[in-house]
The first five atom37 places (N, CA, C, CB, O) and aatype in JSON, in Angstrom:
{
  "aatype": [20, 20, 20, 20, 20, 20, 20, 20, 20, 20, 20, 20, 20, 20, 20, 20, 20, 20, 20, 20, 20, 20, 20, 20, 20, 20, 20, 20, 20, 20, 20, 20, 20, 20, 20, 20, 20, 20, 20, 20, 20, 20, 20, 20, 20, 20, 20, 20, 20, 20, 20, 20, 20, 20, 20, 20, 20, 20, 20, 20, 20, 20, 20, 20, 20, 20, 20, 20, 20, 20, 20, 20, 20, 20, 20, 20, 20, 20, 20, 20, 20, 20, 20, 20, 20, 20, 20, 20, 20, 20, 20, 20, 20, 20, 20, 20, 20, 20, 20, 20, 20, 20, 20, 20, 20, 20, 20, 20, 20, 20, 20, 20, 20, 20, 20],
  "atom_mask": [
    [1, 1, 1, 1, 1],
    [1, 1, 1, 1, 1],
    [1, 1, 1, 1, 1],
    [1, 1, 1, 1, 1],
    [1, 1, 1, 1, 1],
    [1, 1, 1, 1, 1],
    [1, 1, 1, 1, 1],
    [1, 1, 1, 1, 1],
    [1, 1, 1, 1, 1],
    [1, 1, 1, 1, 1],
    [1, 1, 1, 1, 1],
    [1, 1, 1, 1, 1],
    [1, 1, 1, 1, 1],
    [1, 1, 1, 1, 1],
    [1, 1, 1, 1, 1],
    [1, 1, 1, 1, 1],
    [1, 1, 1, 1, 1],
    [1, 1, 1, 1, 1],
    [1, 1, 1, 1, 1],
    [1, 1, 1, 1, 1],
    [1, 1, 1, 1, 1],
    [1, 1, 1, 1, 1],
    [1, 1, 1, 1, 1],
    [1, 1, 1, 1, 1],
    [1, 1, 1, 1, 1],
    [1, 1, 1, 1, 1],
    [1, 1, 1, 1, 1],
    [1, 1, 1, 1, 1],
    [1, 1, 1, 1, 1],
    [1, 1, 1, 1, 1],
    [1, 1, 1, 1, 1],
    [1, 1, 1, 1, 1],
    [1, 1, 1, 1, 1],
    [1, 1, 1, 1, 1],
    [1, 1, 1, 1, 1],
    [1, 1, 1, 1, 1],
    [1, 1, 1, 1, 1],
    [1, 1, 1, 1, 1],
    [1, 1, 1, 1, 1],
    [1, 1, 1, 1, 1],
    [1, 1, 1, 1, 1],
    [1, 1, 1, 1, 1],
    [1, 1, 1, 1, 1],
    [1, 1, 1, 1, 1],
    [1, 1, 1, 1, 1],
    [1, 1, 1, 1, 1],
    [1, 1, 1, 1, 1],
    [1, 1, 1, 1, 1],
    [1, 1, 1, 1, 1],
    [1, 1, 1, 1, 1],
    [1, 1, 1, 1, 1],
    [1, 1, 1, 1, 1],
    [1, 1, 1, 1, 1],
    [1, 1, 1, 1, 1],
    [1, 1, 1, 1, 1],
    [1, 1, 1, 1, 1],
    [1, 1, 1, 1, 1],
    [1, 1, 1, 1, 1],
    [1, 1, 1, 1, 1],
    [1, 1, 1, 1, 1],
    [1, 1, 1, 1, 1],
    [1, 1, 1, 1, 1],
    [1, 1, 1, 1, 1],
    [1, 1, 1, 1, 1],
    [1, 1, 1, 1, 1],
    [1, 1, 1, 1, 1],
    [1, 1, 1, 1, 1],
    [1, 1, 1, 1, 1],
    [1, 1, 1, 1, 1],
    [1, 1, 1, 1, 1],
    [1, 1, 1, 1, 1],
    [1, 1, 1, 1, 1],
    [1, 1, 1, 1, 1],
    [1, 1, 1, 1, 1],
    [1, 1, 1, 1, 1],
    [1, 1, 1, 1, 1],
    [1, 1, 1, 1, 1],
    [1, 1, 1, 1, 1],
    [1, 1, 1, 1, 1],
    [1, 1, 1, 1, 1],
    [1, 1, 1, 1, 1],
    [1, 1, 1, 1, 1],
    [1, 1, 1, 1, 1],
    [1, 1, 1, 1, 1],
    [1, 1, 1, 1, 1],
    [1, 1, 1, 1, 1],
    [1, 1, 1, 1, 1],
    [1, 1, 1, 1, 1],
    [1, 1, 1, 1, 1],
    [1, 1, 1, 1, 1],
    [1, 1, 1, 1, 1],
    [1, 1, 1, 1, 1],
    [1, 1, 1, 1, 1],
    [1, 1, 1, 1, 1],
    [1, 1, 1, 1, 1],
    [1, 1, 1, 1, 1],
    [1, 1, 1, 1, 1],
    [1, 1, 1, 1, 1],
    [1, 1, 1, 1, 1],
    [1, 1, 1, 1, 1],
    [1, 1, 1, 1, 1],
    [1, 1, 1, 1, 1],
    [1, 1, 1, 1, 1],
    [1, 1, 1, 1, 1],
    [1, 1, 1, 1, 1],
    [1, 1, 1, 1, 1],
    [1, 1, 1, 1, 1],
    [1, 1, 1, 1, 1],
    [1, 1, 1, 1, 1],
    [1, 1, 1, 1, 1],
    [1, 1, 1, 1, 1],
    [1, 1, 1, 1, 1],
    [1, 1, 1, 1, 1],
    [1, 1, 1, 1, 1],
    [1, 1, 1, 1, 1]
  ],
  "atom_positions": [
    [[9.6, -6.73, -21.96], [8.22, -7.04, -21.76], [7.45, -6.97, -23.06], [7.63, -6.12, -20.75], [7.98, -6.78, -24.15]],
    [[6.33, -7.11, -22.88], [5.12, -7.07, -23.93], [4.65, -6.08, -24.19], [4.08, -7.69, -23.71], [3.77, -5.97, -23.33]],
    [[4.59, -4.8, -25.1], [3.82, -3.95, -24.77], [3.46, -3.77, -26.05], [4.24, -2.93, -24.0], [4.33, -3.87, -26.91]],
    [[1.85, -3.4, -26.46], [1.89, -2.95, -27.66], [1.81, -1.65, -27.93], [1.11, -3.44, -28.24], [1.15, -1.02, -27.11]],
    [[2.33, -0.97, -28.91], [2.67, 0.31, -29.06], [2.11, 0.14, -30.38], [4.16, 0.83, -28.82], [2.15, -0.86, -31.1]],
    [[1.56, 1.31, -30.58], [0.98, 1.72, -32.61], [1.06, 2.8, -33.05], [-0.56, 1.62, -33.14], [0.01, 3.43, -33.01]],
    [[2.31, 3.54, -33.66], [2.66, 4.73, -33.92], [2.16, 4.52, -35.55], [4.29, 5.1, -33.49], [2.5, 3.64, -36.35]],
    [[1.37, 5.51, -35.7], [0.68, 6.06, -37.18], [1.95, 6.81, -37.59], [-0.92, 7.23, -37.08], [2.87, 7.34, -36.96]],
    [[1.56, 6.6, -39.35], [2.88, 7.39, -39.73], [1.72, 8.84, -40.46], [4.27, 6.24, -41.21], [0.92, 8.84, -41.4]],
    [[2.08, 9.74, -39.63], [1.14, 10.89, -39.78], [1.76, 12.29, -40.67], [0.74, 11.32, -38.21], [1.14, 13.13, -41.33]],
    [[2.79, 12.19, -40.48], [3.57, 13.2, -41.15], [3.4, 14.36, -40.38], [3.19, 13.43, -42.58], [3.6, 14.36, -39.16]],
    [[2.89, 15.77, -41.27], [3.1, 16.71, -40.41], [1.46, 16.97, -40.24], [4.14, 17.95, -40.95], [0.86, 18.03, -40.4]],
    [[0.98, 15.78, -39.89], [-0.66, 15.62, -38.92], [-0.46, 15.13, -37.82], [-1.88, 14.62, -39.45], [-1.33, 14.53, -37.18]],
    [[0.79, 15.35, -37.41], [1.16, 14.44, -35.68], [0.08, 15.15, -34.66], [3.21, 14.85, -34.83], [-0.79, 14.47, -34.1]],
    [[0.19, 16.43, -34.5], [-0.26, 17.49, -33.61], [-1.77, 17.41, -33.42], [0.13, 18.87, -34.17], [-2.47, 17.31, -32.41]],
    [[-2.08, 17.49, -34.93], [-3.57, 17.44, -35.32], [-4.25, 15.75, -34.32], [-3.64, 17.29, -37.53], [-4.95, 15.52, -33.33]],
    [[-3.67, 15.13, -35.1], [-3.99, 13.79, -34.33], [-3.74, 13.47, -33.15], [-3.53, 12.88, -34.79], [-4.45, 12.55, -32.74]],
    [[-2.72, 14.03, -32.18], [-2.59, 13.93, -30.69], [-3.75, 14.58, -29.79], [-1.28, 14.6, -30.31], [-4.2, 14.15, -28.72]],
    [[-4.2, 16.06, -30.7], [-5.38, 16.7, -29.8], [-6.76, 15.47, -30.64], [-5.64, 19.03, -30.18], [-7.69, 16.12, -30.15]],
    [[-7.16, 14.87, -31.06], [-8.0, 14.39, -31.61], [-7.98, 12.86, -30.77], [-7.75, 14.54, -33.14], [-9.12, 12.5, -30.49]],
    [[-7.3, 12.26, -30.49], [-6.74, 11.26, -30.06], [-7.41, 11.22, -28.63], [-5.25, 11.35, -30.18], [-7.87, 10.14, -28.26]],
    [[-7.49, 12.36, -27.78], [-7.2, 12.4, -26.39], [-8.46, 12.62, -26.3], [-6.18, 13.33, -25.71], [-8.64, 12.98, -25.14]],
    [[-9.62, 12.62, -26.94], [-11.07, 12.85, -27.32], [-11.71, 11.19, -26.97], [-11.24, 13.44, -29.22], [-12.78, 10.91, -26.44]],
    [[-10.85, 10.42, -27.36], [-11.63, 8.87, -27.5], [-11.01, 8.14, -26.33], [-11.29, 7.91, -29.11], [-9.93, 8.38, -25.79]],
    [[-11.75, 7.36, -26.07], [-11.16, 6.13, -25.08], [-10.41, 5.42, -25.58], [-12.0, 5.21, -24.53], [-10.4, 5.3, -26.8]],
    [[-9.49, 4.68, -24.72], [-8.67, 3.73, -25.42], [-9.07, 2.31, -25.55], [-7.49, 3.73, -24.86], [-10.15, 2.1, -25.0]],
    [[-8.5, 1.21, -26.15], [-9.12, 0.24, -26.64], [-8.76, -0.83, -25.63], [-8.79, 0.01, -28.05], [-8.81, -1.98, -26.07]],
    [[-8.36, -0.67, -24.23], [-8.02, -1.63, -23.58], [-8.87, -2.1, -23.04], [-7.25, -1.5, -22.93], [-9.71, -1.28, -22.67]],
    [[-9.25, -3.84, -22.61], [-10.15, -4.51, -22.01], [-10.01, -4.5, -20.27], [-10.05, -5.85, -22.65], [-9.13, -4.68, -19.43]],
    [[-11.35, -4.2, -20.31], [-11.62, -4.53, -18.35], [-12.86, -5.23, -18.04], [-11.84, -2.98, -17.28], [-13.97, -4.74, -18.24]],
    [[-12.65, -6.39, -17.55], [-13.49, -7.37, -17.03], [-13.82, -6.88, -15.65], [-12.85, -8.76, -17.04], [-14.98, -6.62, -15.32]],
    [[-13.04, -6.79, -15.03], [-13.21, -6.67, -13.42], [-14.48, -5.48, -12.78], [-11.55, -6.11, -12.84], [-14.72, -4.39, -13.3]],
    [[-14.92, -5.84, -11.99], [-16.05, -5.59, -11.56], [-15.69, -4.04, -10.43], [-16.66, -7.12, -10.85], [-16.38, -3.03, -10.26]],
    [[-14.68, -4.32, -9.98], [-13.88, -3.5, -8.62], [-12.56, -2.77, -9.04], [-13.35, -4.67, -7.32], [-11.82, -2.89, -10.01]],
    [[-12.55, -1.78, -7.69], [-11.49, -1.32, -7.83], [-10.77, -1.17, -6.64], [-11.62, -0.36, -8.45], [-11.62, -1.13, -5.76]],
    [[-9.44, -1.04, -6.03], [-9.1, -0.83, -4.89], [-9.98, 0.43, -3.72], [-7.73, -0.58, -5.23], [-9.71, 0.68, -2.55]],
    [[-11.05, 1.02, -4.59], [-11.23, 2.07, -3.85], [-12.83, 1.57, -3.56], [-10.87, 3.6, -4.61], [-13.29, 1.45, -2.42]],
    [[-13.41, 1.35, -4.53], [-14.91, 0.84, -4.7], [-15.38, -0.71, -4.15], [-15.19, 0.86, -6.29], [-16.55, -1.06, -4.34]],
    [[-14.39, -1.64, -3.45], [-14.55, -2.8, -3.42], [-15.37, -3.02, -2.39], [-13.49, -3.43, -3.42], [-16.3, -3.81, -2.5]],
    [[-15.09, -2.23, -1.07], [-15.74, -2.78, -0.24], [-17.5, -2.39, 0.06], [-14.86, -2.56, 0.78], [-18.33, -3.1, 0.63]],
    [[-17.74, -0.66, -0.71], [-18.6, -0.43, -0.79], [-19.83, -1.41, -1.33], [-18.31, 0.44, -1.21], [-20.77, -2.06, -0.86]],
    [[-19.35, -1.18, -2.36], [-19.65, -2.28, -3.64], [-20.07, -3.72, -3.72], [-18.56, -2.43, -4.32], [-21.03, -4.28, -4.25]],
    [[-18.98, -4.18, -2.97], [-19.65, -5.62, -2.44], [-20.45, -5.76, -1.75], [-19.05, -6.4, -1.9], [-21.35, -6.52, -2.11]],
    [[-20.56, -5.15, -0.44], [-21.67, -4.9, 0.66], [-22.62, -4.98, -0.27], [-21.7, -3.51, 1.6], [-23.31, -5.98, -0.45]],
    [[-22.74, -3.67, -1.04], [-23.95, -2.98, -1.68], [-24.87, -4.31, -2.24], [-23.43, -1.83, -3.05], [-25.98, -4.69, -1.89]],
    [[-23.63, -5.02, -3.56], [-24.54, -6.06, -3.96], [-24.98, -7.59, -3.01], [-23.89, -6.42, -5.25], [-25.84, -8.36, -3.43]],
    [[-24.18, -7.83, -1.64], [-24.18, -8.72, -0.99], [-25.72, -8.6, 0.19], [-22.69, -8.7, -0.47], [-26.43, -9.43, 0.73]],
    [[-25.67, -7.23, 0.17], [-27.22, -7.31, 1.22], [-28.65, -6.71, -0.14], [-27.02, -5.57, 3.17], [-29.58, -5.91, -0.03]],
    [[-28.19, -7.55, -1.27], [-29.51, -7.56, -2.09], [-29.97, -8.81, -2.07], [-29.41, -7.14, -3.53], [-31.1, -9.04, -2.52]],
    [[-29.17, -9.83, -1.55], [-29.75, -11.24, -0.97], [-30.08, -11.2, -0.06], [-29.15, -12.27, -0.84], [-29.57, -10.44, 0.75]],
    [[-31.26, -12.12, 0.29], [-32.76, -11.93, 1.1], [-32.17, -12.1, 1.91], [-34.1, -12.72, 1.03], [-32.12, -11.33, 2.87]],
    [[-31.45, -13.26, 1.82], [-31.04, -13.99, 3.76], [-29.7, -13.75, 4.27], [-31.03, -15.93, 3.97], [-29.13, -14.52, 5.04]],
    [[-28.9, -12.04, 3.59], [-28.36, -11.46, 4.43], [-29.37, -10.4, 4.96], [-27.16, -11.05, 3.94], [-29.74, -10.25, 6.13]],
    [[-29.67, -9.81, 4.04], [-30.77, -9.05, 4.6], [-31.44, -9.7, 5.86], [-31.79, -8.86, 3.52], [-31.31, -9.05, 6.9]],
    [[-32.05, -10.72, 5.94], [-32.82, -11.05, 7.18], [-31.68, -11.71, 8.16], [-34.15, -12.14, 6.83], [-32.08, -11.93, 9.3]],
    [[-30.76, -11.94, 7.98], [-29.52, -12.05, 9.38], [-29.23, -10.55, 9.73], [-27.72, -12.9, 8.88], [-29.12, -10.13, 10.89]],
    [[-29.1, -9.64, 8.38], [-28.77, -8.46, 9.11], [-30.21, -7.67, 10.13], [-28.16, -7.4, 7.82], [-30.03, -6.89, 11.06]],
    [[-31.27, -8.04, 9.74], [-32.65, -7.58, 10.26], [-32.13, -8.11, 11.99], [-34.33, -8.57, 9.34], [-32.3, -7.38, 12.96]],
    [[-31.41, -9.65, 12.07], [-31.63, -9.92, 13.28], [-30.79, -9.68, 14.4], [-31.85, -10.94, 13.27], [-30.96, -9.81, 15.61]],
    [[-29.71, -9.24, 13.58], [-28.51, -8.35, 13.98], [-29.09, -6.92, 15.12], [-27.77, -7.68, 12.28], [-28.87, -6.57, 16.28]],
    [[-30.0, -6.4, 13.83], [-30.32, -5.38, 14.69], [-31.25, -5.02, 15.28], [-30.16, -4.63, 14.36], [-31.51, -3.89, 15.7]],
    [[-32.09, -6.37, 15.39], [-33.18, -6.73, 16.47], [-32.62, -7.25, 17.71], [-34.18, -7.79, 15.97], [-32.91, -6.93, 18.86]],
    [[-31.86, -7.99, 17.34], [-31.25, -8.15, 18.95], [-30.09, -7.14, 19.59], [-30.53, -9.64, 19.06], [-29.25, -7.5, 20.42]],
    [[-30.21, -6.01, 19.11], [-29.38, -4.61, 19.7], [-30.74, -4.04, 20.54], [-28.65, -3.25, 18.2], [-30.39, -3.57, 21.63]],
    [[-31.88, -3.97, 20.36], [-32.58, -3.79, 20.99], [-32.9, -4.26, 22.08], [-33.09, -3.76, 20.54], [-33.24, -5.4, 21.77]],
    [[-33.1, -4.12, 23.73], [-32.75, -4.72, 24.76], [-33.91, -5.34, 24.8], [-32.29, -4.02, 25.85], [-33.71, -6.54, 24.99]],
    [[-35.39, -5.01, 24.68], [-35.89, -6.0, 25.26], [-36.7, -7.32, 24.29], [-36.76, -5.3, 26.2], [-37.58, -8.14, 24.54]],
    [[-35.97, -7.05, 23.24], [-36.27, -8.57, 22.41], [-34.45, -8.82, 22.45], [-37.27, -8.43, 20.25], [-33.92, -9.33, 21.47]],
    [[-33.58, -8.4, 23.7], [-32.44, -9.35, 22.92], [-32.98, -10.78, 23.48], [-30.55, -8.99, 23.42], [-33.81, -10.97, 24.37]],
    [[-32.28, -11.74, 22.72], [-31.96, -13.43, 23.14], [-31.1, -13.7, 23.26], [-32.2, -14.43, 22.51], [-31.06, -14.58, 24.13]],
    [[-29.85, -13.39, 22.75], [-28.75, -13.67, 22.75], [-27.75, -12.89, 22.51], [-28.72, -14.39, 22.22], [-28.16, -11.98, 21.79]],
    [[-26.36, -12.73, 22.79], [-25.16, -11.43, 22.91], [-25.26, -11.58, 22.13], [-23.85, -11.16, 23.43], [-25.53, -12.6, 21.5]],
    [[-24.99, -10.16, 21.76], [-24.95, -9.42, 20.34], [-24.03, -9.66, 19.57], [-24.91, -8.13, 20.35], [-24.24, -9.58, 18.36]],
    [[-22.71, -10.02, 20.07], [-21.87, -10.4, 19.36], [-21.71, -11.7, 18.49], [-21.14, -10.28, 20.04], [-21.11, -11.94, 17.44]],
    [[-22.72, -12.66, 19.58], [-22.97, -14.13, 18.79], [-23.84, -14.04, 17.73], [-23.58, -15.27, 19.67], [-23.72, -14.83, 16.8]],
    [[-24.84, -13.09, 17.74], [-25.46, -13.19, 16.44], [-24.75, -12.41, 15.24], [-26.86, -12.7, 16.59], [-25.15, -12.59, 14.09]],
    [[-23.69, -11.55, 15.5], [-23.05, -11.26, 14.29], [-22.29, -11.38, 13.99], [-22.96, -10.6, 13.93], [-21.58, -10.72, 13.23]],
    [[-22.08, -12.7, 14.7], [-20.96, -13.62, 13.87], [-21.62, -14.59, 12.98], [-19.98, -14.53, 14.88], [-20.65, -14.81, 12.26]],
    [[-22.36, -15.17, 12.6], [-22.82, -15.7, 11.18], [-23.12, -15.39, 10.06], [-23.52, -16.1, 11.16], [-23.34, -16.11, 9.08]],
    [[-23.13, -13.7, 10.25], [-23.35, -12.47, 9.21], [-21.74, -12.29, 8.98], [-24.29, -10.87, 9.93], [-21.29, -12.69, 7.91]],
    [[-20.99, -11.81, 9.78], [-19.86, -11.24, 9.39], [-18.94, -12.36, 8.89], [-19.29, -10.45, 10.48], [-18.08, -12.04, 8.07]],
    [[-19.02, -13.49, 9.25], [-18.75, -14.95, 8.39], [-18.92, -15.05, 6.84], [-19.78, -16.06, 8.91], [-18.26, -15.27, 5.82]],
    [[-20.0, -14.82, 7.18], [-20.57, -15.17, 5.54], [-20.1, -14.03, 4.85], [-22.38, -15.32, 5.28], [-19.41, -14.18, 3.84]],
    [[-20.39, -12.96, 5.23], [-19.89, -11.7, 4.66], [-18.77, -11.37, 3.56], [-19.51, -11.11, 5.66], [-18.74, -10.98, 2.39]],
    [[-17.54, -11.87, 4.93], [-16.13, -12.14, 5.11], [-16.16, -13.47, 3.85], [-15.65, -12.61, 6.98], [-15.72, -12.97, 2.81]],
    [[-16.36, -14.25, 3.72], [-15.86, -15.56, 3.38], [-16.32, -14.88, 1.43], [-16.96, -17.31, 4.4], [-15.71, -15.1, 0.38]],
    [[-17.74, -13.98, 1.73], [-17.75, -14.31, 0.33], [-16.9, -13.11, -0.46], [-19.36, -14.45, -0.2], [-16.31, -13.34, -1.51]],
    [[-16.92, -11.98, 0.1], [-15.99, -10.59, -0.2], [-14.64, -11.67, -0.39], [-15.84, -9.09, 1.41], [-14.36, -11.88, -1.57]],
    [[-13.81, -12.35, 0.59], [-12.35, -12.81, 0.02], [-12.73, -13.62, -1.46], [-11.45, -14.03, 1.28], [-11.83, -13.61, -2.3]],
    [[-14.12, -14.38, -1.87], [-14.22, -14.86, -2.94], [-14.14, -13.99, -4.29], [-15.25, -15.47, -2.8], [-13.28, -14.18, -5.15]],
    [[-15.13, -13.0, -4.35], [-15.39, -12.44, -5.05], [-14.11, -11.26, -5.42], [-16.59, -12.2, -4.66], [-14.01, -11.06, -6.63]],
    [[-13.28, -10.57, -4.67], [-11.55, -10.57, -4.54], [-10.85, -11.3, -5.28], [-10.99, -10.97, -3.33], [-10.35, -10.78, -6.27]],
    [[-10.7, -12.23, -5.1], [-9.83, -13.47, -5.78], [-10.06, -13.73, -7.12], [-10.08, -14.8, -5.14], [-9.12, -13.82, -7.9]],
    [[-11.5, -13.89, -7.56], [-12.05, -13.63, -8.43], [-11.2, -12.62, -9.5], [-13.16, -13.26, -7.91], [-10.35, -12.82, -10.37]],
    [[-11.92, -11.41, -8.96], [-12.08, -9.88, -9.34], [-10.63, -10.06, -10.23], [-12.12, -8.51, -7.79], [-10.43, -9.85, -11.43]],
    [[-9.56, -10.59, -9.0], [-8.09, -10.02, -8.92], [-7.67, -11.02, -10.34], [-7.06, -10.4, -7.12], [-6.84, -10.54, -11.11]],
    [[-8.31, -12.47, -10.67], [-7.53, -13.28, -11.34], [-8.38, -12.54, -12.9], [-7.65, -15.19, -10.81], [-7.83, -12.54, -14.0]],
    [[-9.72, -12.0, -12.65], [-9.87, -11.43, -14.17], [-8.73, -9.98, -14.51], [-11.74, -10.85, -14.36], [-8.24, -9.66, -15.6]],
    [[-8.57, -9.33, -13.18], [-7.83, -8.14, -13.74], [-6.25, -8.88, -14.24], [-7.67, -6.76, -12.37], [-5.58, -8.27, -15.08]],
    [[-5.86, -9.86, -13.82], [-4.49, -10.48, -14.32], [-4.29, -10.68, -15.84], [-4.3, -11.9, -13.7], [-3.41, -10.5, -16.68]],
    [[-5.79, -11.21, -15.76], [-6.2, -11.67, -17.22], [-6.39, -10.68, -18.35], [-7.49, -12.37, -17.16], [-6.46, -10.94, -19.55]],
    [[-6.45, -9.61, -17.83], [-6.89, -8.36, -18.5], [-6.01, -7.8, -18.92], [-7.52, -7.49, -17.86], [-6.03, -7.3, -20.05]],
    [[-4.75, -7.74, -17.89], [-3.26, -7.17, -17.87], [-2.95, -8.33, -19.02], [-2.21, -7.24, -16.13], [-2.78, -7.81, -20.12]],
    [[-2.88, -9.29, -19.01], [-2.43, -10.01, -20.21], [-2.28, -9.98, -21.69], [-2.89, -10.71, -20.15], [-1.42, -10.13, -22.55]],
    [[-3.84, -9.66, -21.51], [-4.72, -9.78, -23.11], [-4.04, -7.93, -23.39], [-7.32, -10.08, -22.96], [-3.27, -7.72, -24.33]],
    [[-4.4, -7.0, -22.61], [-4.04, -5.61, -23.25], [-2.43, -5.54, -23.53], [-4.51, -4.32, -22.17], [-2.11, -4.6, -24.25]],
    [[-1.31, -6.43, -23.07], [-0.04, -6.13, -22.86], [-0.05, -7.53, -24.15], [0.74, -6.17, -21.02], [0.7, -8.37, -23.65]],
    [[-0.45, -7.99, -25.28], [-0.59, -9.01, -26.18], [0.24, -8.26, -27.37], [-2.23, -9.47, -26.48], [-0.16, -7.1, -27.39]],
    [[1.14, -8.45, -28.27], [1.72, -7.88, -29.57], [0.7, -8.04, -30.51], [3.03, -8.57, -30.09], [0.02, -9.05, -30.64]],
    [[0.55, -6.57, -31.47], [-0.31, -6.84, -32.26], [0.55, -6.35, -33.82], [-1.73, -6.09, -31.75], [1.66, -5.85, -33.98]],
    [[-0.49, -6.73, -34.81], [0.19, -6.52, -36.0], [-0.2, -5.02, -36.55], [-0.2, -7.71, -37.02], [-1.11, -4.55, -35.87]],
    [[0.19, -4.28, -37.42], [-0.5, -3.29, -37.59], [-0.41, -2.93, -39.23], [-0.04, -2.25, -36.6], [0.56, -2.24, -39.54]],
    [[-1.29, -3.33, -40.27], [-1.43, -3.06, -41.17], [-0.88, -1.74, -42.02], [-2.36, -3.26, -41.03], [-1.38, -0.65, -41.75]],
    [[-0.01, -1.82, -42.89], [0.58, -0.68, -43.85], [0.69, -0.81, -45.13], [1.78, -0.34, -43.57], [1.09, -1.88, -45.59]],
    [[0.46, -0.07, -45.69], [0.31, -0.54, -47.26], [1.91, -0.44, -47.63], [-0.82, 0.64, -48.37], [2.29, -0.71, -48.77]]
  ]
}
């Protein structure tokens, strides 16, 4: 496989530089927005900051209330959970083809300068 590895030639500063090392972040790239654990929160979160889920979800739970329902409850939340659904698998697919991309670019051979 691809991996890049960059061993410093440190001498007898190996030690010194391993506790110093573990101080900084590493230099790998992340695009992706999600994570297997944060996705679904997350999406919701930013998906009902648009107005007109927000107001399907308003009508969602106006018609749980019995005496303004109009229609089963279930039919009205199905055009919410549609849209919902359709755009979470987008934004997934998405997510998933930048983290591929990410895995790529960090797993790239690099050169490493020595005098």
């Amino acid at each position: 496989g691809k991996h890049r590895i960059v061993i410093p030639c440190l001498g007898h500063f190996k030690e010194e530089y391993e506790k110093v090392s573990k101080l900084y972040m590493n230099n790998k790239i992340r695009t992706t927005k999600y994570t297997l654990l944060n996705f679904l929160p997350r999406n919701l979160f930013e998906q009902f900051h648009r107005v007109a889920n927000l107001y399907f979800l308003f009508l969602v739970v106006l018609n749980w209330v019995p005496v303004v329902e109009a229609f089963q409850k279930e039919i009205t939340m199905l055009p919410l959970v549609a849209v919902l659904t359709i755009i979470a698998v987008k934004d997934g697919l998405e997510d998933y083809s930048k983290y591929k991309m990410d895995k790529q670019i960090n797993n790239l051979l690099t050169k490493v300068y020595s005098r």
